[in-house]
Short mmCIF file of C-alpha atoms and ligand atoms in Angstrom, two decimals:
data_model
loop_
_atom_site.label_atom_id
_atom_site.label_comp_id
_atom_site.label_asym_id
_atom_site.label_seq_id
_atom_site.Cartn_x
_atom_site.Cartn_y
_atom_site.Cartn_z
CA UNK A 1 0.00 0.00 0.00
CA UNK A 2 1.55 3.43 -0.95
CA UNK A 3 1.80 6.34 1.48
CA UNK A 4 0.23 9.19 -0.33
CA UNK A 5 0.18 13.29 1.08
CA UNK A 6 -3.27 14.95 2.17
CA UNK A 7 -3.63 18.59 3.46
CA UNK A 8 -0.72 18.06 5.98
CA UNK A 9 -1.14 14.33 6.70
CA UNK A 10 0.45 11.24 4.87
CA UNK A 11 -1.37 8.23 4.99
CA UNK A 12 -2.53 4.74 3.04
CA UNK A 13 -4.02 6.07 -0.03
CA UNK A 14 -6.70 3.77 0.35
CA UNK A 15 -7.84 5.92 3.41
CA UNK A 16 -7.41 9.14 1.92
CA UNK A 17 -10.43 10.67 0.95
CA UNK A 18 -11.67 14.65 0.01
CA UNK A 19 -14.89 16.14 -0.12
CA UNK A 20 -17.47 15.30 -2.92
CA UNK A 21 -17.80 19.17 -3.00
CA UNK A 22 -14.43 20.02 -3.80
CA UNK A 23 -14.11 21.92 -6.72
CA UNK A 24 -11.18 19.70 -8.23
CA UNK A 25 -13.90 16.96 -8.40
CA UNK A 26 -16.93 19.58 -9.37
CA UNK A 27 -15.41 22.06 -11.60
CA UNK A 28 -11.62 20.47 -12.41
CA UNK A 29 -10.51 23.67 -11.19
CA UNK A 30 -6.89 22.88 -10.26
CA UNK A 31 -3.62 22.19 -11.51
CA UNK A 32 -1.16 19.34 -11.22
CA UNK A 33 2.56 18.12 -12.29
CA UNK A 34 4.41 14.53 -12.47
CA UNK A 35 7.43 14.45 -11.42
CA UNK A 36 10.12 11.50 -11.92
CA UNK A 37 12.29 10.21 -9.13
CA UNK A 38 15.20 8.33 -10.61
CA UNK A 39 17.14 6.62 -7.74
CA UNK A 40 15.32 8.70 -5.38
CA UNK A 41 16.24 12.62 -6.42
CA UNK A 42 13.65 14.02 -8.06
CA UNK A 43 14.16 14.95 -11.60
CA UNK A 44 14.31 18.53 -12.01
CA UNK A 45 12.14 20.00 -9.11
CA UNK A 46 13.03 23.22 -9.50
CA UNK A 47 12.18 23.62 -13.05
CA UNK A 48 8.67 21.55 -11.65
CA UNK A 49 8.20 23.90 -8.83
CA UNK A 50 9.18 26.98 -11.47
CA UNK A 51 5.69 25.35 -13.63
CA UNK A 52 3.60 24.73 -10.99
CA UNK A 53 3.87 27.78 -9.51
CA UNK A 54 3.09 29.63 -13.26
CA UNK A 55 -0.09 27.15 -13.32
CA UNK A 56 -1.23 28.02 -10.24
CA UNK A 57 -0.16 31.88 -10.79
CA UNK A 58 -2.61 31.45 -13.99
CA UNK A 59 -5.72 30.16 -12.28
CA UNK A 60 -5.04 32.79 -9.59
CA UNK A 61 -4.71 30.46 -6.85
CA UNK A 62 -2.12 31.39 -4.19
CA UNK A 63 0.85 28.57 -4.20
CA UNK A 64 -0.21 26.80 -0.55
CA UNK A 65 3.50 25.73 0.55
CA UNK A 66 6.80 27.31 -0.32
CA UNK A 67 8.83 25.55 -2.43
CA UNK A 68 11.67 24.12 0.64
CA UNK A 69 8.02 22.83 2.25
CA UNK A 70 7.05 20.97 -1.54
CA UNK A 71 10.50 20.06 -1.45
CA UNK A 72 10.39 18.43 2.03
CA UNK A 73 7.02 16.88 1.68
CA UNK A 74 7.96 15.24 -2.10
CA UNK A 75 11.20 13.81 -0.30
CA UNK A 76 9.59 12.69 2.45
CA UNK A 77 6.81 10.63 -0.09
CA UNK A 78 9.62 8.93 -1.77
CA UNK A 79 11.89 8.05 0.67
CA UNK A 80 8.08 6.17 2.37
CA UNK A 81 7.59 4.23 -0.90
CA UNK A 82 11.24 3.57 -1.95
CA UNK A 83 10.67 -0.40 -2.23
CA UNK A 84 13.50 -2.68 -1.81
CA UNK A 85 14.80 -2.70 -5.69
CA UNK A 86 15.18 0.85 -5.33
CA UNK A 87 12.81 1.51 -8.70
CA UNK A 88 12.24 4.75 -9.70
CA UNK A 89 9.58 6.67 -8.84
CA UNK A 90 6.68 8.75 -10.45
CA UNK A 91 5.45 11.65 -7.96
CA UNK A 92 1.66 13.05 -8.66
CA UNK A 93 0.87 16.03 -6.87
CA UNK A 94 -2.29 18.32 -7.07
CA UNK A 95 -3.27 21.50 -6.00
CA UNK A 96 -7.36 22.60 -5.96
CA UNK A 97 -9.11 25.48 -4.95
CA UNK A 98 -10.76 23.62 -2.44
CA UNK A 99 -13.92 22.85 -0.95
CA UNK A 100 -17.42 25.19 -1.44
CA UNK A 101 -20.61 25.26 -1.75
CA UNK A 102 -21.39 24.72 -5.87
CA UNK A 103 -21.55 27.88 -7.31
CA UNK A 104 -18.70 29.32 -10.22
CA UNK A 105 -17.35 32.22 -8.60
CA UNK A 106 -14.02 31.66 -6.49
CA UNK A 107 -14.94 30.74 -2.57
CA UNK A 108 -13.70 33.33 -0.18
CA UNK A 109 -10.99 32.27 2.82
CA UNK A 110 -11.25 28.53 1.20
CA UNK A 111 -7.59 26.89 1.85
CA UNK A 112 -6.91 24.92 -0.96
CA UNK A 113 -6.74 21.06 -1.25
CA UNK A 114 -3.16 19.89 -1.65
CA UNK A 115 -2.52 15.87 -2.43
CA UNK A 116 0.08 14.05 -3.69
CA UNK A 117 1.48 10.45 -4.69
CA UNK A 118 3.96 7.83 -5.10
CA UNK A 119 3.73 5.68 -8.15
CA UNK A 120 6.21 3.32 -9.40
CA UNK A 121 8.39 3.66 -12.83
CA UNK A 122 9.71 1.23 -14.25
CA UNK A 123 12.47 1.15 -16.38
CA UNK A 124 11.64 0.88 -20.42
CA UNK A 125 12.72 -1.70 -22.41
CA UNK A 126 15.41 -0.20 -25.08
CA UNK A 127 14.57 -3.11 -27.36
CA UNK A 128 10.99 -2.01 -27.12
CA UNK A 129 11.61 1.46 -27.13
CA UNK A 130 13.46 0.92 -30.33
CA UNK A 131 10.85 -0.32 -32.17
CA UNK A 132 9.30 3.12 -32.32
CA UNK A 133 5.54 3.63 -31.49
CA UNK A 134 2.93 4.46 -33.80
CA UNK A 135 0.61 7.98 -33.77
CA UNK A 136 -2.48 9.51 -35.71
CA UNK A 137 -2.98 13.43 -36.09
CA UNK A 138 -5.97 15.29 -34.69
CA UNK A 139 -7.68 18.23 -34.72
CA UNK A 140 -6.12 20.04 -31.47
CA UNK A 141 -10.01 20.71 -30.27
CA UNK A 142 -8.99 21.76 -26.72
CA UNK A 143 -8.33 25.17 -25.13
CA UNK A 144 -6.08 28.37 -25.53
CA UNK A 145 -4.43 27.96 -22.26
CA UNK A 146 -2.66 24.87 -23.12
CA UNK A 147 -0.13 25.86 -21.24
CA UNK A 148 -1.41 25.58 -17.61
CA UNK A 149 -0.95 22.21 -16.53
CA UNK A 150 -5.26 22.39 -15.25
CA UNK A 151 -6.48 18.82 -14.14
CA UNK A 152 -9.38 19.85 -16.12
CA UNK A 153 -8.15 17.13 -19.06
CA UNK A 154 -11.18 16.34 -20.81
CA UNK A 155 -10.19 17.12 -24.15
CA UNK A 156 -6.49 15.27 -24.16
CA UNK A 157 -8.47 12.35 -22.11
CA UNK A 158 -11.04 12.34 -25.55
CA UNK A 159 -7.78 12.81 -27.82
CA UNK A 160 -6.04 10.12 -26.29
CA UNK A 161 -8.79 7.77 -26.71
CA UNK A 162 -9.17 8.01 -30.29
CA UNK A 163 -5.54 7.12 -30.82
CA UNK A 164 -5.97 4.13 -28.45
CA UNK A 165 -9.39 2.76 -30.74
CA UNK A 166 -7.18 3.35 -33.56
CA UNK A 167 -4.63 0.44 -32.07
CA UNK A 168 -1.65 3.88 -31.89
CA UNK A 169 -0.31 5.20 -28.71
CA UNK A 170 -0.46 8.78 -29.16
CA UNK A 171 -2.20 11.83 -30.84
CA UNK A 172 -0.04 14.24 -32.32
CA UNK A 173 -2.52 17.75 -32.09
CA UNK A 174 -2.55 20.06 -35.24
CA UNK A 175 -4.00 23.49 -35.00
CA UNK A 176 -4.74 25.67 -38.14
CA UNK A 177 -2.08 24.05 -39.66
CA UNK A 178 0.36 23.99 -37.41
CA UNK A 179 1.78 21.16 -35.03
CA UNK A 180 1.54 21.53 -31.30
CA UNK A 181 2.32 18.62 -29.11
CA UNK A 182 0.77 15.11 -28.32
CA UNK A 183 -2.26 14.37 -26.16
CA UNK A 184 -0.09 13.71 -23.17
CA UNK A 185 3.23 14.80 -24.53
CA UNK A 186 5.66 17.21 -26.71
CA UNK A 187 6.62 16.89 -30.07
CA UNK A 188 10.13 16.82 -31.79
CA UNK A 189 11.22 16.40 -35.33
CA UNK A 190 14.38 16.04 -37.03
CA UNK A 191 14.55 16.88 -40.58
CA UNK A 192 17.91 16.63 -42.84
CA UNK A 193 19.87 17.00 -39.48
CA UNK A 194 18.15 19.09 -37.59
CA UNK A 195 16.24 18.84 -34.26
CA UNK A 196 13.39 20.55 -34.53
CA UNK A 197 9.87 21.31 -31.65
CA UNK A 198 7.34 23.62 -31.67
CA UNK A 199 8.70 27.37 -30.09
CA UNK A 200 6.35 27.44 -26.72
CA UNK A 201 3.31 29.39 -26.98
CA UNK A 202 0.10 29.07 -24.77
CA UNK A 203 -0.60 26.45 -27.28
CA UNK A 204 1.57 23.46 -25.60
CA UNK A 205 2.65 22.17 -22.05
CA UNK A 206 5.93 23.45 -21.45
CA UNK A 207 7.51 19.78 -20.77
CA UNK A 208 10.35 19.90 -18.59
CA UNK A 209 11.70 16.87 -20.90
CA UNK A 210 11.46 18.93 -23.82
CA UNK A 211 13.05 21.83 -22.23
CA UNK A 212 15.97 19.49 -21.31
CA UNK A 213 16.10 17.68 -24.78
CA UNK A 214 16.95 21.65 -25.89
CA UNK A 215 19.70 21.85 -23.42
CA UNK A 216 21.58 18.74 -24.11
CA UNK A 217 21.16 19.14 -28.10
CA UNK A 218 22.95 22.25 -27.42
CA UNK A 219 25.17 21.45 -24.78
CA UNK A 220 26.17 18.38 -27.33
CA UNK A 221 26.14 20.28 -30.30
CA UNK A 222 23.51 18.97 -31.93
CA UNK A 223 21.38 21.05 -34.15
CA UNK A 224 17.97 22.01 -32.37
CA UNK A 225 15.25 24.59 -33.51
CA UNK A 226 12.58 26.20 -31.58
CA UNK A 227 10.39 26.59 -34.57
CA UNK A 228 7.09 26.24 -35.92
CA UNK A 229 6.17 22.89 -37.46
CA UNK A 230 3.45 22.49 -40.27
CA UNK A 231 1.58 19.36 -40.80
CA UNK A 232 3.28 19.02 -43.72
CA UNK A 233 6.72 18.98 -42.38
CA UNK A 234 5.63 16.26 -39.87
CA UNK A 235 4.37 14.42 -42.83
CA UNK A 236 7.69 14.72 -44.10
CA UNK A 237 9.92 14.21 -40.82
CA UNK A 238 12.71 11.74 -41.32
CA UNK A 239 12.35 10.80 -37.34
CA UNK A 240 9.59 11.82 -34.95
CA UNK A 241 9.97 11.89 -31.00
CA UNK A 242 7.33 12.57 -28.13
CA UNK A 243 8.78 13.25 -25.20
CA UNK A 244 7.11 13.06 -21.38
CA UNK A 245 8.63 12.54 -17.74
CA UNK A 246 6.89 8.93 -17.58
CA UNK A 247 7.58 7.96 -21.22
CA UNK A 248 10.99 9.80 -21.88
CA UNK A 249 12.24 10.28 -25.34
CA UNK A 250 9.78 7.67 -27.73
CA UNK A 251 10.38 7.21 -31.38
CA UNK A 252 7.66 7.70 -33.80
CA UNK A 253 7.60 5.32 -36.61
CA UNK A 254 4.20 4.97 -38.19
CA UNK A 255 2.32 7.53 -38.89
CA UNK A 256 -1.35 8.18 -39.64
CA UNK A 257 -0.92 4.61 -40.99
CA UNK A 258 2.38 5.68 -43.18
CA UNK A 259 6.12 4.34 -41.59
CA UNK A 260 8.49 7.74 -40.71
CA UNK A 261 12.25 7.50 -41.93
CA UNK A 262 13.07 3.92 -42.50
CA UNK A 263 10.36 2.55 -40.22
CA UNK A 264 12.72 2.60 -37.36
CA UNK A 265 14.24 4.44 -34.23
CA UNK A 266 16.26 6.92 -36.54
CA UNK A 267 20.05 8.06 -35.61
CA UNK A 268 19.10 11.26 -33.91
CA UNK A 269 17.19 9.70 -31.85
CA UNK A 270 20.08 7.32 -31.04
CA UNK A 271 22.39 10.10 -29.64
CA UNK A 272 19.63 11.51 -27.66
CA UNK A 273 18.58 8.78 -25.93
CA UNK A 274 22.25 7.99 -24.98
CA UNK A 275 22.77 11.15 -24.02
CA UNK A 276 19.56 11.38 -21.69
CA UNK A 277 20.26 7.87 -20.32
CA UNK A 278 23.75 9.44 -19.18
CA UNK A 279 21.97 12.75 -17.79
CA UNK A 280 19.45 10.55 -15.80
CA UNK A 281 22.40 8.00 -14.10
CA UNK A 282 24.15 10.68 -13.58
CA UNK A 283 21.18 12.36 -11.60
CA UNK A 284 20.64 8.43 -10.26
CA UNK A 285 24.24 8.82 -8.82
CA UNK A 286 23.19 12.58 -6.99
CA UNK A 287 24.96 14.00 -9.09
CA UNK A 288 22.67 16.60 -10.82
CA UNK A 289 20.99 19.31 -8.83
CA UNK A 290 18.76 21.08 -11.52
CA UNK A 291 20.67 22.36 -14.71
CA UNK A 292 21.93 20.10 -17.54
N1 PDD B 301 1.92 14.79 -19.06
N2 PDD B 301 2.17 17.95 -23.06
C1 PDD B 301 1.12 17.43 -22.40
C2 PDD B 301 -0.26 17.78 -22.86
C3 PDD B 301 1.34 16.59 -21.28
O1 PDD B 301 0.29 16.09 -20.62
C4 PDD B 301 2.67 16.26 -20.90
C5 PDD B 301 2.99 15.37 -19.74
C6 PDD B 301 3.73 16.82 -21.63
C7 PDD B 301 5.18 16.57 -21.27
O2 PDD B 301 5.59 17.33 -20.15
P1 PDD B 301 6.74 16.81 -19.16
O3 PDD B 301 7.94 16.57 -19.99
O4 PDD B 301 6.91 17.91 -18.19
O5 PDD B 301 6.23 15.52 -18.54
C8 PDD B 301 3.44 17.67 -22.69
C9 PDD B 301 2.11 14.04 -17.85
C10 PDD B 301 3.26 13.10 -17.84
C11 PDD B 301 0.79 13.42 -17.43
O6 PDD B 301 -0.22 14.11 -17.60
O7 PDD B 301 0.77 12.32 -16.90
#
């Protein structure tokens, strides 16, 4: 049984419980982030803490701890649910604007509701990985605020679902034209040597793995753009990547029923991954404390 974090208190998660009225579970008015612990050391917190605090800055909800208090109680959840194989961990944590009577307006003196989580994650399979997953495009149907990271995730949830009846694992969103990211992701191509993701906008999630993917192309030299992307220059990608905390750096290699490059992980994506899988045992080792 997994310790999870309530309002102050850590306990079973199968005894916490909140409020049928609270306005996460009415309204999905709140915001959340995932956060990877790889050996225990959470995998760029401050950059996490930098995001959640622009979410919750965006929904005008006052932040509820400081970040050294996040800090503590995020530590304090892994260290209860490192298991005896020492596998990584996933941390969920939630903020809401608490619990009110039904009615739209923001409550008045309502503290909010603050939970969080341990889940495991387990380490991919390279010779899976490799393979390369396949993806559909969609019609990017949801908000303009993509760039909160709201629980309110109706839309991806309805995106995500029509790439999972279509037997793919992800849908890559196109609006008027122009790529944005994946249901539950961010989007990279590389095209005649060059790395290339959508520039952020309040279009797309600013994903702290795409962020780093930007540093270490640089830091390594490798060609990288922070660029538009038409549909028709995903179309014509020689390698596609989606990139998340749980899912990493994943290779793209059918899509909307056509095979990408040569149908395989392409040599980009090669480096990259290397390069990441060095980044991460490094942070494994406590090495890494927040920049590349
Ligand atoms: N989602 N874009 C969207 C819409 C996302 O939901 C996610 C991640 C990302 C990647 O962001 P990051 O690199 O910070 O994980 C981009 C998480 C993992 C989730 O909802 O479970």
């Amino acid at each position: 049984m997994s310790t999870c974090y309530l309002n102050g208190d850590y306990l079973p998660i199968e005894q916490a419980k909140i409020s049928v009225l609270d306005r996460g579970f009415i309204f999905g008015d709140g915001v959340y982030e995932v956060i990877p612990a790889y050996g225990g050391n959470l995998f760029r917190l401050q950059q996490h803490l930098q995001r959640l605090h622009n979410s919750l800055e965006a929904i005008r909800l006052t932040n509820p701890l400081s970040d050294p208090q996040w800090q503590e109680m995020l530590q304090t959840l892994v260290a209860e649910n490192q298991d005896h194989n020492n596998t990584d961990q996933s941390l969920y944590l939630q903020v809401t604007r608490g619990v009110a009577k039904r009615d739209h307006p923001f409550p008045e003196n309502t503290p909010a509701t603050v939970f969080a989580m341990s889940n495991p994650l387990p380490a991919a399979d390279m010779n899976k990985t490799q393979a390369g997953v396949a993806a559909i495009t969609l019609d990017d149907i949801r908000w303009r605020y993509c760039y909160i990271k709201t629980t309110a995730l109706l839309p991806n949830i309805l995106l995500k679902q029509q790439a999972i009846e279509k037997h793919v694992t992800e849908a890559i969103l196109v609006r008027e034209g122009q790529v944005t990211e994946g249901s539950s992701s961010n989007l990279f191509i590389v095209k005649d040597g060059v790395i290339r993701t959508p520039a952020k906008s309040e279009q797309l999630l600013p994903g702290i793995t795409r962020d780093l993917i930007v540093e270490l192309a640089q830091k390594n030299a490798l060609p990288c753009e922070e660029t538009s992307i038409s549909e028709a220059e995903l179309h014509a990608a020689d390698e596609i990547w989606l990139s998340s905390s749980t899912r990493e750096i994943l290779p793209v290699t059918r899509l909307d029923e056509k095979t990408v490059g040569n149908g395989t992980a392409g040599p980009l994506w090669r480096k990259m991954i290397s390069i990441y899988q060095t980044y991460k045992q490094a942070l494994r080792a406590g090495v890494e404390t927040g920049s590349a």
